[in-house]
N, CA, C and O of each residue as an XYZ file, in Angstrom:
828
protein
N     -51.925     19.415    -75.245
C     -51.995     18.190    -74.429
C     -51.471     16.998    -75.213
O     -50.749     16.153    -74.683
N     -51.841     16.949    -76.459
C     -51.375     15.859    -77.313
C     -49.864     15.874    -77.447
O     -49.217     14.827    -77.439
N     -49.303     17.087    -77.572
C     -47.842     17.215    -77.713
C     -47.144     16.745    -76.453
O     -46.103     16.091    -76.512
N     -47.740     17.091    -75.285
C     -47.124     16.683    -74.004
C     -47.092     15.163    -73.867
O     -46.082     14.600    -73.446
N     -48.194     14.494    -74.219
C     -48.252     13.030    -74.132
C     -47.238     12.392    -75.097
O     -46.606     11.383    -74.782
N     -47.108     12.991    -76.243
C     -46.149     12.447    -77.217
C     -44.735     12.536    -76.687
O     -43.931     11.615    -76.831
N     -44.450     13.695    -76.055
C     -43.092     13.862    -75.502
C     -42.816     12.834    -74.397
O     -41.719     12.285    -74.296
N     -43.822     12.594    -73.589
C     -43.643     11.604    -72.499
C     -43.394     10.210    -73.070
O     -42.527      9.474    -72.600
N     -44.183      9.863    -74.105
C     -44.026      8.527    -74.724
C     -42.637      8.358    -75.308
O     -42.014      7.307    -75.158
N     -42.149      9.404    -75.980
C     -40.804      9.347    -76.571
C     -39.750      9.207    -75.492
O     -38.788      8.454    -75.648
N     -39.927      9.929    -74.401
C     -38.952      9.863    -73.304
C     -38.893      8.473    -72.710
O     -37.816      7.963    -72.401
N     -40.063      7.860    -72.551
C     -40.093      6.487    -71.997
C     -39.400      5.522    -72.947
O     -38.649      4.652    -72.505
N     -39.638      5.660    -74.223
C     -39.020      4.762    -75.212
C     -37.515      4.900    -75.213
O     -36.788      3.911    -75.308
N     -37.046      6.156    -75.104
C     -35.596      6.394    -75.074
C     -34.978      5.760    -73.843
O     -33.916      5.144    -73.927
N     -35.632      5.904    -72.699
C     -35.123      5.321    -71.451
C     -35.070      3.809    -71.545
O     -34.097      3.187    -71.121
N     -36.137      3.210    -72.112
C     -36.172      1.749    -72.247
C     -35.040      1.263    -73.144
O     -34.401      0.251    -72.857
N     -34.799      1.984    -74.224
C     -33.721      1.588    -75.137
C     -32.372      1.667    -74.454
O     -31.510      0.814    -74.664
N     -32.188      2.702    -73.628
C     -30.915      2.850    -72.910
C     -30.700      1.702    -71.937
O     -29.597      1.166    -71.834
N     -31.769      1.321    -71.215
C     -31.657      0.195    -70.270
C     -31.343     -1.109    -70.994
O     -30.526     -1.904    -70.530
N     -31.999     -1.324    -72.134
C     -31.740     -2.548    -72.908
C     -30.293     -2.621    -73.376
O     -29.663     -3.677    -73.316
N     -29.771     -1.483    -73.847
C     -28.375     -1.435    -74.307
C     -27.419     -1.721    -73.167
O     -26.414     -2.407    -73.350
N     -27.732     -1.192    -71.978
C     -26.870     -1.434    -70.815
C     -26.867     -2.903    -70.454
O     -25.829     -3.470    -70.110
N     -28.069     -3.532    -70.537
C     -28.137     -4.967    -70.214
C     -27.321     -5.796    -71.166
O     -26.643     -6.732    -70.744
N     -27.370     -5.472    -72.459
C     -26.568     -6.216    -73.442
C     -25.093     -6.045    -73.179
O     -24.303     -6.975    -73.339
N     -24.726     -4.827    -72.767
C     -23.312     -4.587    -72.485
C     -22.837     -5.459    -71.355
O     -21.724     -5.984    -71.407
N     -23.659     -5.630    -70.324
C     -23.275     -6.490    -69.202
C     -23.136     -7.938    -69.635
O     -22.223     -8.634    -69.190
N     -24.053     -8.409    -70.519
C     -23.980     -9.798    -70.988
C     -22.691    -10.042    -71.740
O     -22.068    -11.091    -71.580
N     -22.272     -9.061    -72.579
C     -21.050     -9.241    -73.369
C     -19.821     -9.297    -72.502
O     -18.794     -9.825    -72.926
N     -19.899     -8.755    -71.270
C     -18.716     -8.743    -70.411
C     -18.487    -10.081    -69.748
O     -17.490    -10.264    -69.050
N     -19.421    -11.050    -69.960
C     -19.193    -12.393    -69.434
C     -20.058    -12.700    -68.237
O     -19.699    -13.573    -67.447
N     -21.199    -12.017    -68.059
C     -22.035    -12.260    -66.893
C     -22.983    -13.427    -67.092
O     -23.590    -13.890    -66.126
N     -23.129    -13.926    -68.336
C     -24.050    -15.035    -68.565
C     -23.449    -16.331    -68.053
O     -22.275    -16.606    -68.303
N     -24.243    -17.146    -67.328
C     -23.719    -18.412    -66.787
C     -23.201    -19.302    -67.897
O     -23.801    -19.398    -68.967
N     -22.064    -19.960    -67.627
C     -21.503    -20.901    -68.566
C     -20.689    -20.288    -69.670
O     -20.128    -21.018    -70.486
N     -20.596    -18.936    -69.734
C     -19.853    -18.298    -70.812
C     -18.490    -17.804    -70.374
O     -17.710    -17.334    -71.202
N     -18.181    -17.902    -69.065
C     -16.934    -17.325    -68.568
C     -15.713    -17.987    -69.216
O     -14.694    -17.334    -69.444
N     -15.825    -19.302    -69.513
C     -14.663    -20.040    -70.021
C     -14.908    -20.509    -71.448
O     -14.462    -21.590    -71.831
N     -15.611    -19.707    -72.232
C     -15.968    -20.127    -73.583
C     -14.763    -20.448    -74.441
O     -14.783    -21.440    -75.170
N     -13.707    -19.637    -74.380
C     -12.554    -19.864    -75.246
C     -11.809    -21.117    -74.837
O     -11.315    -21.850    -75.693
N     -11.720    -21.378    -73.520
C     -11.031    -22.585    -73.041
C     -11.780    -23.831    -73.460
O     -11.179    -24.802    -73.918
N     -13.120    -23.803    -73.300
C     -13.925    -24.964    -73.679
C     -13.788    -25.249    -75.161
O     -13.716    -26.409    -75.567
N     -13.752    -24.204    -75.970
C     -13.610    -24.396    -77.397
C     -12.292    -25.043    -77.751
O     -12.229    -25.915    -78.618
N     -11.220    -24.605    -77.066
C      -9.905    -25.192    -77.329
C      -9.888    -26.657    -76.947
O      -9.314    -27.483    -77.657
N     -10.537    -26.994    -75.791
C     -10.558    -28.385    -75.351
C     -11.329    -29.248    -76.324
O     -10.955    -30.394    -76.574
N     -12.421    -28.699    -76.885
C     -13.255    -29.481    -77.783
C     -12.525    -29.803    -79.074
O     -12.745    -30.862    -79.663
N     -11.665    -28.908    -79.518
C     -10.980    -29.132    -80.788
C      -9.695    -29.938    -80.640
O      -9.144    -30.406    -81.635
N      -9.210    -30.106    -79.408
C      -7.972    -30.864    -79.223
C      -8.279    -32.350    -79.250
O      -9.217    -32.794    -78.587
N      -7.514    -33.124    -79.996
C      -7.716    -34.563    -80.102
C      -6.710    -35.325    -79.262
O      -5.971    -34.719    -78.485
N      -6.665    -36.666    -79.406
C      -5.685    -37.463    -78.676
C      -4.277    -37.131    -79.132
O      -4.086    -36.658    -80.252
N      -3.282    -37.374    -78.275
C      -1.913    -37.063    -78.676
C      -1.495    -37.861    -79.901
O      -1.893    -39.015    -80.067
N      -0.711    -37.256    -80.737
C      -0.264    -37.925    -81.956
C       0.632    -39.103    -81.612
O       1.386    -39.060    -80.640
N       0.541    -40.166    -82.424
C       1.384    -41.340    -82.213
C       2.845    -40.977    -82.446
O       3.169    -40.089    -83.234
N       3.706    -41.684    -81.746
C       5.134    -41.455    -81.909
C       5.583    -41.894    -83.296
O       4.899    -42.656    -83.981
N       6.736    -41.401    -83.687
C       7.295    -41.764    -84.992
C       8.683    -42.384    -84.870
O       9.299    -42.731    -85.878
N       9.184    -42.525    -83.624
C      10.547    -43.037    -83.441
C      10.557    -44.561    -83.337
O      11.113    -45.120    -82.391
N       9.939    -45.230    -84.313
C       9.915    -46.692    -84.325
C       9.774    -47.157    -85.767
O       9.455    -46.370    -86.658
N      10.014    -48.444    -85.983
C       9.828    -49.000    -87.318
C       9.000    -50.283    -87.230
O       8.549    -50.670    -86.152
N       8.809    -50.934    -88.373
C       7.977    -52.139    -88.424
C       8.572    -53.268    -87.582
O       7.833    -54.088    -87.036
N       9.889    -53.315    -87.475
C      10.534    -54.358    -86.677
C      10.185    -54.209    -85.200
O       9.980    -55.205    -84.507
N      10.117    -52.971    -84.717
C       9.730    -52.745    -83.323
C       8.318    -53.251    -83.064
O       8.065    -53.935    -82.073
N       7.400    -52.909    -83.963
C       6.006    -53.320    -83.790
C       5.887    -54.839    -83.816
O       5.200    -55.419    -82.975
N       6.544    -55.482    -84.764
C       6.501    -56.934    -84.873
C       7.057    -57.603    -83.616
O       6.473    -58.555    -83.098
N       8.173    -57.102    -83.140
C       8.798    -57.654    -81.926
C       7.847    -57.571    -80.733
O       7.652    -58.551    -80.014
N       7.268    -56.409    -80.535
C       6.390    -56.220    -79.374
C       5.112    -57.039    -79.494
O       4.655    -57.629    -78.515
N       4.535    -57.074    -80.690
C       3.292    -57.820    -80.876
C       3.495    -59.324    -80.689
O       2.582    -60.020    -80.244
N       4.673    -59.824    -81.021
C       4.948    -61.246    -80.825
C       5.408    -61.546    -79.400
O       5.083    -62.596    -78.845
N       6.165    -60.622    -78.813
C       6.708    -60.892    -77.495
C       5.627    -60.908    -76.413
O       5.759    -61.618    -75.416
N       4.570    -60.137    -76.605
C       3.513    -60.115    -75.584
C       2.899    -61.503    -75.369
O       2.898    -61.982    -74.235
N       2.374    -62.171    -76.409
C       1.828    -63.512    -76.172
C       2.887    -64.526    -75.764
O       2.596    -65.489    -75.054
N       4.118    -64.305    -76.216
C       5.219    -65.193    -75.814
C       5.409    -65.101    -74.297
O       5.514    -66.119    -73.613
N       5.450    -63.881    -73.787
C       5.553    -63.684    -72.343
C       4.327    -64.238    -71.621
O       4.446    -64.833    -70.550
N       3.143    -64.039    -72.217
C       1.915    -64.504    -71.574
C       1.957    -66.019    -71.355
O       1.524    -66.511    -70.314
N       2.475    -66.745    -72.327
C       2.559    -68.196    -72.155
C       3.591    -68.568    -71.086
O       3.376    -69.510    -70.324
N       4.693    -67.846    -71.025
C       5.697    -68.116    -69.993
C       5.106    -67.882    -68.598
O       5.361    -68.651    -67.672
N       4.317    -66.817    -68.461
C       3.673    -66.533    -67.172
C       2.680    -67.645    -66.834
O       2.594    -68.074    -65.684
N       1.931    -68.111    -67.833
C       1.004    -69.231    -67.607
C       1.763    -70.458    -67.118
O       1.312    -71.141    -66.199
N       2.897    -70.738    -67.719
C       3.709    -71.889    -67.312
C       4.234    -71.710    -65.890
O       4.253    -72.659    -65.107
N       4.653    -70.508    -65.565
C       5.170    -70.242    -64.222
C       4.095    -70.466    -63.162
O       4.387    -70.948    -62.068
N       2.863    -70.119    -63.487
C       1.775    -70.277    -62.525
C       1.402    -71.734    -62.277
O       0.720    -72.042    -61.299
N       1.843    -72.631    -63.153
C       1.573    -74.058    -62.963
C       2.477    -74.691    -61.908
O       2.146    -75.751    -61.376
N       3.591    -74.075    -61.600
C       4.609    -74.714    -60.746
C       4.140    -74.922    -59.310
O       4.259    -76.040    -58.808
N       3.616    -73.914    -58.622
C       3.129    -74.170    -57.266
C       2.007    -75.212    -57.286
O       1.057    -75.098    -58.061
N       2.124    -76.203    -56.447
C       1.121    -77.264    -56.410
C       1.493    -78.483    -57.226
O       0.912    -79.552    -57.039
N       2.465    -78.341    -58.141
C       2.882    -79.487    -58.946
C       4.332    -79.885    -58.693
O       4.743    -81.002    -59.008
N       5.090    -78.971    -58.129
C       6.507    -79.240    -57.889
C       6.840    -79.056    -56.408
O       6.258    -78.217    -55.721
N       7.779    -79.854    -55.943
C       8.299    -79.713    -54.580
C       9.742    -79.236    -54.594
O      10.396    -79.168    -53.554
N      10.228    -78.907    -55.783
C      11.608    -78.455    -55.949
C      11.672    -76.958    -55.633
O      11.178    -76.131    -56.399
N      12.290    -76.621    -54.490
C      12.307    -75.228    -54.068
C      13.050    -74.339    -55.050
O      12.682    -73.179    -55.241
N      14.082    -74.867    -55.668
C      14.824    -74.069    -56.651
C      13.940    -73.743    -57.861
O      13.997    -72.640    -58.405
N      13.132    -74.712    -58.269
C      12.238    -74.483    -59.396
C      11.111    -73.516    -59.009
O      10.722    -72.663    -59.806
N      10.596    -73.651    -57.796
C       9.567    -72.723    -57.321
C      10.088    -71.281    -57.340
O       9.379    -70.353    -57.730
N      11.329    -71.120    -56.914
C      11.938    -69.786    -56.906
C      12.121    -69.263    -58.326
O      11.866    -68.091    -58.603
N      12.566    -70.144    -59.224
C      12.784    -69.749    -60.617
C      11.472    -69.352    -61.286
O      11.415    -68.351    -62.002
N      10.421    -70.131    -61.057
C       9.122    -69.823    -61.664
C       8.603    -68.468    -61.176
O       8.073    -67.680    -61.959
N       8.761    -68.205    -59.877
C       8.342    -66.911    -59.334
C       9.149    -65.787    -59.967
O       8.619    -64.704    -60.216
N      10.417    -66.037    -60.227
C      11.287    -65.035    -60.866
C      10.831    -64.752    -62.287
O      10.819    -63.599    -62.718
N      10.455    -65.801    -63.023
C       9.969    -65.634    -64.399
C       8.704    -64.780    -64.413
O       8.586    -63.845    -65.205
N       7.762    -65.108    -63.531
C       6.509    -64.344    -63.486
C       6.745    -62.891    -63.072
O       6.158    -61.970    -63.640
N       7.603    -62.700    -62.084
C       7.872    -61.344    -61.590
C       8.529    -60.474    -62.661
O       8.287    -59.268    -62.712
N       9.354    -61.075    -63.514
C      10.039    -60.304    -64.555
C       9.140    -60.058    -65.762
O       9.113    -58.951    -66.300
N       8.409    -61.077    -66.188
C       7.723    -60.982    -67.479
C       6.348    -60.324    -67.401
O       5.916    -59.707    -68.374
N       5.656    -60.436    -66.282
C       4.347    -59.777    -66.179
C       4.471    -58.253    -66.317
O       3.699    -57.663    -67.072
N       5.410    -57.587    -65.619
C       5.568    -56.134    -65.831
C       6.033    -55.786    -67.247
O       5.677    -54.735    -67.778
N       6.830    -56.670    -67.858
C       7.270    -56.408    -69.232
C       6.090    -56.444    -70.201
O       6.089    -55.731    -71.204
N       5.087    -57.268    -69.907
C       3.883    -57.293    -70.736
C       3.170    -55.942    -70.690
O       2.680    -55.459    -71.712
N       3.112    -55.335    -69.508
C       2.498    -54.011    -69.392
C       3.315    -52.970    -70.156
O       2.755    -52.087    -70.806
N       4.640    -53.081    -70.072
C       5.514    -52.165    -70.805
C       5.294    -52.298    -72.313
O       5.282    -51.301    -73.034
N       5.123    -53.514    -72.774
C       4.881    -53.757    -74.195
C       3.572    -53.105    -74.633
O       3.517    -52.458    -75.679
N       2.518    -53.276    -73.832
C       1.228    -52.670    -74.157
C       1.335    -51.147    -74.243
O       0.805    -50.528    -75.165
N       2.024    -50.560    -73.277
C       2.178    -49.104    -73.250
C       2.935    -48.605    -74.482
O       2.555    -47.600    -75.083
N       3.993    -49.301    -74.851
C       4.768    -48.906    -76.031
C       3.928    -49.002    -77.302
O       3.934    -48.087    -78.125
N       3.205    -50.115    -77.459
C       2.394    -50.282    -78.656
C       1.327    -49.185    -78.748
O       1.070    -48.661    -79.832
N       0.716    -48.841    -77.632
C      -0.275    -47.765    -77.638
C       0.364    -46.440    -78.060
O      -0.241    -45.664    -78.800
N       1.580    -46.183    -77.590
C       2.257    -44.936    -77.950
C       2.642    -44.913    -79.431
O       2.862    -43.847    -80.006
N       2.721    -46.102    -80.044
C       3.000    -46.188    -81.481
C       1.715    -46.111    -82.308
O       1.762    -46.149    -83.538
N       0.571    -46.003    -81.634
C      -0.703    -45.991    -82.340
C      -1.155    -47.375    -82.751
O      -1.954    -47.516    -83.677
N      -0.648    -48.421    -82.064
C      -0.977    -49.798    -82.392
C      -1.901    -50.390    -81.324
O      -1.883    -49.962    -80.170
N      -2.700    -51.373    -81.720
C      -3.597    -52.030    -80.775
C      -2.784    -52.916    -79.834
O      -2.010    -53.754    -80.295
N      -2.950    -52.742    -78.530
C      -2.240    -53.618    -77.599
C      -2.797    -55.034    -77.695
O      -4.009    -55.203    -77.825
N      -1.954    -56.041    -77.634
C      -2.446    -57.426    -77.674
C      -3.103    -57.804    -76.353
O      -3.047    -57.051    -75.381
N      -3.718    -58.964    -76.330
C      -4.279    -59.501    -75.092
C      -3.521    -60.757    -74.720
O      -2.681    -61.234    -75.483
N      -3.815    -61.288    -73.557
C      -3.093    -62.463    -73.069
C      -3.244    -63.679    -73.945
O      -2.369    -64.545    -73.956
N      -4.365    -63.766    -74.702
C      -4.584    -64.952    -75.526
C      -4.056    -64.799    -76.940
O      -3.922    -65.789    -77.659
N      -3.749    -63.558    -77.355
C      -3.242    -63.359    -78.712
C      -1.970    -64.170    -78.929
O      -1.027    -64.093    -78.142
N      -1.959    -64.951    -80.009
C      -0.720    -65.606    -80.400
C      -0.504    -66.988    -79.816
O       0.407    -67.688    -80.260
N      -1.301    -67.422    -78.832
C      -1.075    -68.755    -78.281
C      -1.254    -69.828    -79.346
O      -0.629    -70.887    -79.281
N      -2.103    -69.554    -80.320
C      -2.251    -70.506    -81.416
C      -2.155    -69.812    -82.772
O      -2.004    -70.474    -83.799
N      -2.242    -68.494    -82.778
C      -2.323    -67.767    -84.032
C      -0.990    -67.363    -84.628
O      -0.939    -66.980    -85.797
N       0.084    -67.435    -83.872
C       1.389    -67.014    -84.389
C       2.349    -68.206    -84.366
O       2.347    -69.012    -83.435
N       3.151    -68.291    -85.398
C       4.191    -69.327    -85.456
C       5.482    -68.708    -84.938
O       6.321    -68.243    -85.710
N       5.623    -68.711    -83.612
C       6.774    -68.069    -82.988
C       7.706    -69.106    -82.373
O       7.260    -70.110    -81.818
N       8.988    -68.851    -82.480
C       9.983    -69.766    -81.932
C       9.786    -69.933    -80.429
O       9.649    -68.957    -79.691
N       9.776    -71.191    -79.993
C       9.705    -71.474    -78.565
C       8.315    -71.587    -77.986
O       8.169    -72.000    -76.835
N       7.284    -71.233    -78.741
C       5.926    -71.332    -78.212
C       5.515    -72.797    -78.093
O       5.749    -73.595    -79.000
N       4.899    -73.138    -76.963
C       4.440    -74.495    -76.731
C       3.103    -74.718    -77.454
O       2.285    -73.804    -77.558
N       2.895    -75.926    -77.943
C       1.624    -76.283    -78.563
C       0.584    -76.552    -77.475
O       0.949    -76.785    -76.323
N      -0.704    -76.525    -77.822
C      -1.731    -76.882    -76.834
C      -1.514    -78.274    -76.242
O      -1.789    -78.507    -75.065
N      -1.022    -79.190    -77.066
C      -0.773    -80.547    -76.574
C       0.342    -80.563    -75.525
O       0.242    -81.263    -74.517
N       1.390    -79.799    -75.763
C       2.480    -79.718    -74.782
C       1.995    -79.100    -73.473
O       2.364    -79.560    -72.392
N       1.176    -78.069    -73.571
C       0.659    -77.436    -72.363
C      -0.259    -78.389    -71.597
O      -0.248    -78.404    -70.366
N      -1.047    -79.174    -72.312
C      -1.915    -80.159    -71.643
C      -1.085    -81.218    -70.938
O      -1.415    -81.625    -69.824
N      -0.018    -81.663    -71.572
C       0.866    -82.645    -70.955
C       1.508    -82.083    -69.692
O       1.641    -82.780    -68.686
N       1.902    -80.825    -69.757
C       2.536    -80.190    -68.597
C       1.548    -80.066    -67.437
O       1.906    -80.318    -66.287
N       0.314    -79.683    -67.736
C      -0.697    -79.545    -66.679
C      -1.012    -80.887    -66.011
O      -1.352    -80.933    -64.829
N      -0.897    -81.980    -66.778
C      -1.234    -83.303    -66.247
C      -0.108    -83.910    -65.419
O      -0.331    -84.874    -64.688
N       1.095    -83.359    -65.525
C       2.258    -83.936    -64.832
C       2.375    -83.371    -63.419
O       1.746    -82.373    -63.068
N       3.206    -84.048    -62.619
C       3.491    -83.569    -61.260
C       4.820    -84.155    -60.804
O       5.349    -85.085    -61.411
N       5.347    -83.587    -59.721
C       6.583    -84.104    -59.147
C       7.773    -83.954    -60.077
O       7.906    -82.964    -60.797
N       8.631    -84.959    -60.045
C       9.881    -84.915    -60.810
C       9.608    -84.829    -62.310
O      10.321    -84.132    -63.032
N       8.570    -85.539    -62.783
C       8.256    -85.516    -64.203
C       7.805    -84.119    -64.637
O       8.161    -83.650    -65.718
N       7.032    -83.473    -63.797
C       6.635    -82.096    -64.097
C       7.863    -81.197    -64.161
O       8.000    -80.395    -65.084
N       8.747    -81.329    -63.191
C       9.947    -80.483    -63.156
C      10.737    -80.625    -64.454
O      11.182    -79.639    -65.043
N      10.900    -81.890    -64.890
C      11.682    -82.131    -66.105
C      11.007    -81.504    -67.320
O      11.651    -80.817    -68.113
N       9.705    -81.746    -67.459
C       8.987    -81.179    -68.607
C       9.022    -79.650    -68.583
O       9.257    -79.006    -69.605
N       8.787    -79.092    -67.416
C       8.718    -77.636    -67.332
C      10.044    -77.002    -67.731
O      10.063    -76.062    -68.527
N      11.134    -77.495    -67.199
C      12.431    -76.893    -67.510
C      12.824    -77.114    -68.964
O      13.381    -76.220    -69.600
N      12.535    -78.314    -69.498
C      12.841    -78.583    -70.904
C      12.074    -77.633    -71.817
O      12.627    -77.075    -72.765
N      10.782    -77.459    -71.511
C       9.964    -76.556    -72.317
C      10.399    -75.097    -72.156
O      10.456    -74.346    -73.130
N      10.701    -74.710    -70.928
C      11.048    -73.310    -70.702
C      12.394    -72.951    -71.324
O      12.595    -71.813    -71.748
N      13.308    -73.902    -71.383
C      14.580    -73.640    -72.080
C      14.309    -73.313    -73.550
O      14.859    -72.357    -74.097
N      13.442    -74.133    -74.189
C      13.100    -73.875    -75.586
C      12.353    -72.538    -75.722
O      12.582    -71.776    -76.662
N      11.463    -72.275    -74.769
C      10.681    -71.044    -74.787
C      11.603    -69.828    -74.683
O      11.475    -68.875    -75.451
N      12.526    -69.870    -73.736
C      13.483    -68.774    -73.565
C      14.362    -68.603    -74.807
O      14.657    -67.479    -75.214
N      14.775    -69.716    -75.401
C      15.619    -69.633    -76.599
C      14.879    -68.911    -77.724
O      15.478    -68.128    -78.460
N      13.583    -69.174    -77.856
C      12.791    -68.480    -78.862
C      12.702    -66.990    -78.582
O      12.807    -66.174    -79.497
N      12.509    -66.633    -77.316
C      12.432    -65.217    -76.946
C      13.758    -64.513    -77.220
O      13.777    -63.378    -77.695
N      14.854    -65.182    -76.923
C      16.173    -64.590    -77.159
C      16.404    -64.356    -78.650
O      16.972    -63.338    -79.045
N      15.956    -65.313    -79.479
C      16.109    -65.146    -80.930
C      15.325    -63.930    -81.422
O      15.827    -63.155    -82.236
N      14.101    -63.762    -80.934
C      13.302    -62.600    -81.335
C      13.926    -61.301    -80.829
O      13.936    -60.292    -81.533
N      14.443    -61.337    -79.608
C      15.060    -60.141    -79.037
C      16.329    -59.758    -79.809
O      16.592    -58.575    -80.023
N      17.102    -60.745    -80.219
C      18.308    -60.436    -80.997
C      17.961    -59.837    -82.358
O      18.679    -58.973    -82.860
N      16.860    -60.294    -82.955
C      16.405    -59.700    -84.208
C      16.021    -58.242    -83.995
O      16.338    -57.385    -84.821
N      15.341    -57.960    -82.890
C      14.978    -56.583    -82.575
C      16.216    -55.719    -82.382
O      16.257    -54.579    -82.844
N      17.210    -56.251    -81.713
C      18.436    -55.480    -81.485
C      19.133    -55.139    -82.794
O      19.805    -54.113    -82.901
N      18.969    -56.011    -83.792
C      19.626    -55.804    -85.084
C      18.820    -54.894    -86.002
O      19.384    -54.066    -86.717
N      17.499    -55.051    -85.980
C      16.675    -54.364    -86.976
C      15.743    -53.291    -86.406
O      15.195    -52.500    -87.174
N      15.550    -53.239    -85.099
C      14.643    -52.268    -84.502
C      15.221    -50.869    -84.490
O      16.420    -50.673    -84.690
N      14.341    -49.886    -84.250
C      14.761    -48.482    -84.226
C      14.440    -47.799    -82.908
O      15.129    -46.852    -82.527
N      13.408    -48.256    -82.201
C      12.977    -47.562    -80.997
C      13.887    -47.904    -79.818
O      14.087    -49.085    -79.532
N      14.439    -46.914    -79.131
C      15.380    -47.194    -78.039
C      14.762    -47.950    -76.869
O      15.438    -48.758    -76.231
N      13.482    -47.700    -76.578
C      12.847    -48.410    -75.459
C      12.606    -49.867    -75.798
O      12.806    -50.739    -74.952
N      12.180    -50.147    -77.025
C      11.976    -51.537    -77.447
C      13.299    -52.289    -77.479
O      13.367    -53.457    -77.096
N      14.349    -51.615    -77.939
C      15.662    -52.262    -77.986
C      16.212    -52.509    -76.582
O      16.868    -53.522    -76.340
N      15.944    -51.584    -75.660
C      16.376    -51.791    -74.275
C      15.655    -52.988    -73.658
O      16.259    -53.774    -72.929
N      14.365    -53.122    -73.954
C      13.605    -54.281    -73.482
C      14.183    -55.567    -74.059
O      14.330    -56.559    -73.346
N      14.507    -55.552    -75.338
C      15.099    -56.737    -75.980
C      16.415    -57.113    -75.311
O      16.674    -58.291    -75.067
N      17.240    -56.123    -75.017
C      18.511    -56.410    -74.345
C      18.314    -57.009    -72.972
O      19.044    -57.918    -72.579
N      17.322    -56.503    -72.229
C      17.046    -57.041    -70.898
C      16.553    -58.478    -70.979
O      16.899    -59.303    -70.133
N      15.740    -58.785    -72.001
C      15.246    -60.151    -72.190
C      16.403    -61.108    -72.464
O      16.466    -62.193    -71.887
N      17.312    -60.705    -73.340
C      18.461    -61.560    -73.657
C      19.278    -61.854    -72.400
O      19.611    -63.008    -72.131
N      19.597    -60.830    -71.644
C      20.430    -61.009    -70.450
C      19.759    -61.914    -69.417
O      20.371    -62.860    -68.922
N      18.496    -61.620    -69.096
C      17.801    -62.372    -68.048
C      17.542    -63.813    -68.456
O      17.746    -64.733    -67.664
N      17.095    -64.013    -69.686
C      16.688    -65.359    -70.073
C      17.877    -66.263    -70.395
O      17.786    -67.480    -70.233
N      18.977    -65.690    -70.843
C      20.181    -66.506    -71.001
C      20.651    -67.029    -69.643
O      21.058    -68.184    -69.524
N      20.592    -66.176    -68.629
C      20.985    -66.603    -67.288
C      20.059    -67.695    -66.767
O      20.521    -68.647    -66.138
N      18.763    -67.570    -67.021
C      17.810    -68.579    -66.554
C      17.984    -69.899    -67.296
O      17.797    -70.965    -66.710
N      18.338    -69.841    -68.569
C      18.634    -71.073    -69.304
C      19.816    -71.792    -68.669
O      19.792    -73.014    -68.518
N      20.846    -71.044    -68.298
C      22.002    -71.660    -67.636
C      21.606    -72.331    -66.330
O      22.086    -73.423    -66.024
N      20.740    -71.692    -65.559
C      20.273    -72.271    -64.292
C      19.496    -73.556    -64.537
O      19.719    -74.549    -63.844
N      18.598    -73.558    -65.498
C      17.788    -74.745    -65.764
C      18.625    -75.892    -66.309
O      18.396    -77.050    -65.958
N      19.577    -75.585    -67.152
C      20.440    -76.650    -67.676
C      21.243    -77.289    -66.551
O      21.431    -78.506    -66.528
N      21.710    -76.476    -65.630
C      22.433    -77.039    -64.480
C      21.517    -77.901    -63.634
O      21.940    -78.957    -63.164
N      20.285    -77.490    -63.425
C      19.327    -78.256    -62.654
C      18.981    -79.597    -63.316
O      18.712    -80.592    -62.642
N      18.998    -79.593    -64.647
C      18.724    -80.829    -65.397
C      19.973    -81.694    -65.539
O      19.906    -82.784    -66.109
N      21.102    -81.226    -65.032
C      22.344    -81.978    -65.137
C      22.937    -81.945    -66.531
O      23.642    -82.866    -66.944
N      22.637    -80.853    -67.262
C      23.150    -80.733    -68.632
C      24.449    -79.935    -68.702
O      24.907    -79.582    -69.789
N      25.038    -79.654    -67.548
C      26.308    -78.950    -67.506
C      26.190    -77.458    -67.593
O      27.202    -76.757    -67.567
């Protein structure tokens, strides 16, 4: 009787072990929740942000970092025109300046990010950079206080100087820069702003 009970106990133990082994086999096949995509999740966890580009030099970075606040001030000036001027030609020109330079500011930010550089903000450089053509706070205050014909004269005089500064920076980029997108932006700035300078000089009667 003792032998019979022992045999039964052994048989039960063997059966239990077989069932346990079968269960483990099922788990290894991927039946456990959340384990189906283990290798994919691991790959995603180890992947970092895309590497910064290398097709640029210090001149490209300097140009973009300075041009952003330069454009920001031009856009600020353009926004002053409605409500202060009745000159339809000037209203059209100011809208043209804003329409061209606001998207270029976004392009500049995108390029700087792709270079691994911090994108500037709208206020960067208004007082912190000594850039050609940038208006002083006093000049901007004078412009905001003016209206009518006097505003028109101040705005165009200032914007001619502002554009001339941008063209000088863009020409430096064309000479010393390496990145094709930054150089293309510089070329577009030179072409557009030279034409606008000609328009403003004609409006001021400067020939």
